[in-house]
Coordinates of C-alpha atoms in Angstrom, one line a residue:
T610 CA 13.2 -2.7 -6.9
I611 CA 11.5 -0.4 -9.3
G612 CA 13.4 2.9 -9.5
D613 CA 13.6 4.0 -5.9
C614 CA 10.9 1.6 -4.8
Y615 CA 10.7 -1.8 -3.4
I616 CA 8.1 -4.4 -4.1
A617 CA 6.7 -7.1 -1.8
V618 CA 4.2 -9.8 -2.8
T619 CA 1.9 -12.0 -0.8
N620 CA 0.2 -15.2 -2.0
L621 CA 3.1 -16.0 -4.3
V622 CA 5.4 -18.5 -2.7
E623 CA 2.8 -20.2 -0.6
R624 CA -1.0 -20.0 -0.7
Q625 CA -2.5 -17.2 1.4
D626 CA -5.8 -16.9 -0.4
E627 CA -7.7 -16.3 2.8
D628 CA -5.8 -13.2 4.1
H629 CA -3.2 -12.0 1.5
A630 CA -4.7 -8.5 1.4
I631 CA -4.8 -8.2 5.2
R632 CA -1.2 -9.3 5.3
M633 CA -0.1 -6.7 2.8
A634 CA -2.0 -3.9 4.6
R635 CA -0.4 -4.8 8.0
F636 CA 3.0 -5.1 6.4
A637 CA 2.7 -1.6 5.0
L638 CA 1.5 -0.3 8.4
A639 CA 4.6 -1.9 10.0
L640 CA 6.9 -0.3 7.5
L641 CA 5.4 3.1 8.2
A642 CA 5.7 2.5 12.0
A643 CA 9.4 1.6 11.5
C644 CA 10.0 4.8 9.6
T645 CA 8.8 6.9 12.5
E646 CA 11.6 5.3 14.6
T647 CA 14.3 5.7 11.9
L648 CA 16.3 8.9 11.7
V649 CA 17.3 10.2 8.3
C650 CA 20.8 10.9 9.8
Q651 CA 22.0 9.8 13.2
E652 CA 24.4 12.7 13.4
Q653 CA 21.7 15.2 12.6
P654 CA 18.5 14.2 14.3
E655 CA 17.0 17.6 13.5
L656 CA 16.5 16.3 10.0
G657 CA 13.8 14.1 11.3
V658 CA 12.7 10.6 10.5
V659 CA 12.4 8.7 7.2
E660 CA 9.1 9.3 5.4
M661 CA 7.6 6.8 3.0
R662 CA 4.5 6.5 1.0
C663 CA 2.9 3.1 0.3
G664 CA 0.4 1.8 -2.2
F665 CA -1.1 -1.5 -3.1
D666 CA -3.4 -3.4 -5.4
T667 CA -4.7 -6.9 -5.6
G668 CA -4.9 -9.1 -8.6
P669 CA -3.0 -11.5 -10.9
L670 CA 0.6 -11.1 -11.9
V671 CA 3.3 -13.0 -13.7
G672 CA 6.7 -14.0 -12.1
A673 CA 9.7 -15.2 -14.1
I674 CA 13.5 -15.3 -14.2
V675 CA 14.7 -12.8 -16.9
G676 CA 18.0 -12.2 -18.5
T677 CA 20.8 -14.4 -19.7
R678 CA 23.9 -12.9 -18.2
H679 CA 22.6 -11.3 -15.0
K680 CA 19.5 -13.3 -14.3
K681 CA 16.9 -12.0 -11.9
Y682 CA 13.5 -12.9 -10.7
T683 CA 10.9 -10.3 -11.5
I684 CA 7.1 -9.9 -11.4
F685 CA 5.1 -7.9 -13.9
G686 CA 1.5 -7.3 -15.0
N687 CA -1.3 -4.8 -14.6
T688 CA -1.5 -5.4 -10.8
V689 CA 2.2 -4.4 -10.4
N690 CA 1.6 -1.3 -12.5
T691 CA -1.5 -0.3 -10.6
A692 CA 0.3 -0.8 -7.2
S693 CA 3.1 1.4 -8.5
R694 CA 0.5 4.1 -9.4
M695 CA -1.0 3.8 -5.9
E696 CA 2.4 4.4 -4.4
S697 CA 3.3 7.4 -6.6
T698 CA -0.1 9.1 -6.1
S699 CA -0.2 8.4 -2.3
A700 CA 1.0 10.9 0.3
A701 CA 3.9 10.8 2.8
R702 CA 3.2 8.5 5.7
R703 CA 0.1 7.1 4.0
I704 CA -0.9 3.8 2.5
Q705 CA -3.2 4.1 -0.6
C706 CA -5.0 1.1 -2.2
T707 CA -7.4 0.5 -5.0
K708 CA -11.2 0.0 -4.5
A709 CA -10.7 -3.7 -5.4
A710 CA -8.0 -4.1 -2.7
A711 CA -10.2 -2.3 -0.1
A712 CA -13.1 -4.6 -0.9
T713 CA -10.8 -7.7 -0.7
I714 CA -9.6 -6.5 2.8
K715 CA -13.2 -6.1 4.0
N716 CA -14.2 -9.5 2.6
Q717 CA -11.2 -11.3 4.1
L718 CA -11.7 -9.7 7.5
K719 CA -15.3 -10.8 7.5
E720 CA -14.7 -14.3 6.2
T721 CA -11.7 -15.1 8.4
G722 CA -13.0 -13.7 11.6
D723 CA -9.6 -12.0 11.8
A724 CA -8.5 -11.3 15.4
G725 CA -5.5 -9.2 14.5
P726 CA -5.1 -5.5 15.1
P727 CA -8.0 -3.5 13.6
L728 CA -7.6 -1.9 10.1
R729 CA -9.4 1.2 8.9
L730 CA -10.2 2.2 5.3
M731 CA -10.9 5.8 4.4
E732 CA -12.2 6.6 1.0
R733 CA -10.0 9.2 -0.6
G734 CA -12.3 9.7 -3.5
E735 CA -11.4 9.8 -7.2
V736 CA -7.7 10.3 -8.1
V737 CA -6.4 10.8 -11.6
I738 CA -4.1 7.9 -12.2
K739 CA -1.7 8.0 -15.2
G740 CA -2.7 5.5 -17.8
K741 CA -5.8 4.5 -15.9
G742 CA -7.9 7.7 -15.7
R743 CA -10.0 8.4 -12.6
M744 CA -9.9 5.7 -9.9
T745 CA -11.6 5.7 -6.5
T746 CA -8.9 4.9 -3.9
F747 CA -8.7 4.4 -0.2
F748 CA -6.2 5.1 2.6
V749 CA -5.4 2.2 4.9
A750 CA -4.7 3.0 8.6
D751 CA -4.6 1.1 11.9
G752 CA -7.5 1.1 14.2
D753 CA -6.3 4.3 16.0
P754 CA -9.0 7.0 15.1
F755 CA -6.3 9.7 15.1
S756 CA -3.8 8.0 12.9
C757 CA -5.3 9.0 9.6
T758 CA -6.6 12.5 9.9
T759 CA -6.6 15.2 7.3
S760 CA -4.2 18.1 7.9
A761 CA -2.0 20.4 6.0
T762 CA 0.9 18.0 6.5
T763 CA -0.9 15.1 4.9
V764 CA -3.3 15.5 2.0
L765 CA -5.1 18.7 1.2
P766 CA -8.4 18.2 -0.6
S767 CA -8.5 19.5 -4.2
P768 CA -10.7 18.7 -7.2
E769 CA -8.0 16.3 -8.4
T770 CA -7.2 14.6 -5.1
P771 CA -10.1 14.8 -2.7
G772 CA -9.3 14.4 1.0
P773 CA -10.2 11.4 3.1
R774 CA -13.8 10.8 4.0
P775 CA -14.9 9.5 7.4
A776 CA -13.2 6.3 8.4
E777 CA -14.8 2.9 8.5
L778 CA -13.5 0.4 11.0
I779 CA -13.1 -2.9 9.2
G780 CA -11.4 -5.1 11.8
T781 CA -12.1 -5.8 15.4
G782 CA -8.8 -7.3 16.3
G783 CA -6.6 -7.7 14.2
G784 CA -6.5 -13.4 -5.2
E785 CA -3.4 -11.3 -4.4
S786 CA -2.4 -8.0 -3.0
R787 CA 0.3 -5.4 -3.5
V788 CA 1.6 -2.5 -1.6
T789 CA 3.7 0.3 -3.0
S790 CA 5.7 3.1 -1.5
D791 CA 9.0 4.7 -2.4
A792 CA 9.4 1.0 -2.3
H793 CA 6.9 -1.5 -3.9
L794 CA 4.9 -4.3 -2.2
G795 CA 2.4 -6.9 -3.5
S796 CA 0.4 -10.2 -3.6
G797 CA -0.4 -10.2 -7.1
A798 CA 1.7 -7.2 -6.2
G799 CA 2.3 -4.2 -3.8
M800 CA 4.6 -1.3 -3.5
V801 CA 6.3 0.6 -0.7

């Protein structure tokens, strides 16, 4: 965990070079889907369901056991930091990724001939990222054309955080990646 976040990593324990970013994107989508079925409080259903934001990046990271008394395995590096920033600047019920992660997903879908559920990438535009400056980021969604639309309840366009641009379908079925959200995920790293 990182604060109130969790981290997941692909391509770390076993080699998943050919589809690590696709795996991370679909994992984040599954997390968001599970949230829509999970009440905040069973006794007070009017409170609604759990909301989560996710973010991920792709790239190298370092993993090691740290500590002498209370040893724990941890991962760190720029990829972990960037995934965390993707999560913290994302929006509720959204998955945000870096331009590099979006390009990796596109390449992996093309190279593998992936037959899994389709994925969509929507360019969010430039977002100011603490410690990084302006970065072009993307929202990841499933192939449903209505699952990632702009509305007052999601992301309102502004000079600092432009709204999503038209979606590009990048899968027809269907390095390292990370996902982040009020939990963190990654292959290389990722946050949830």
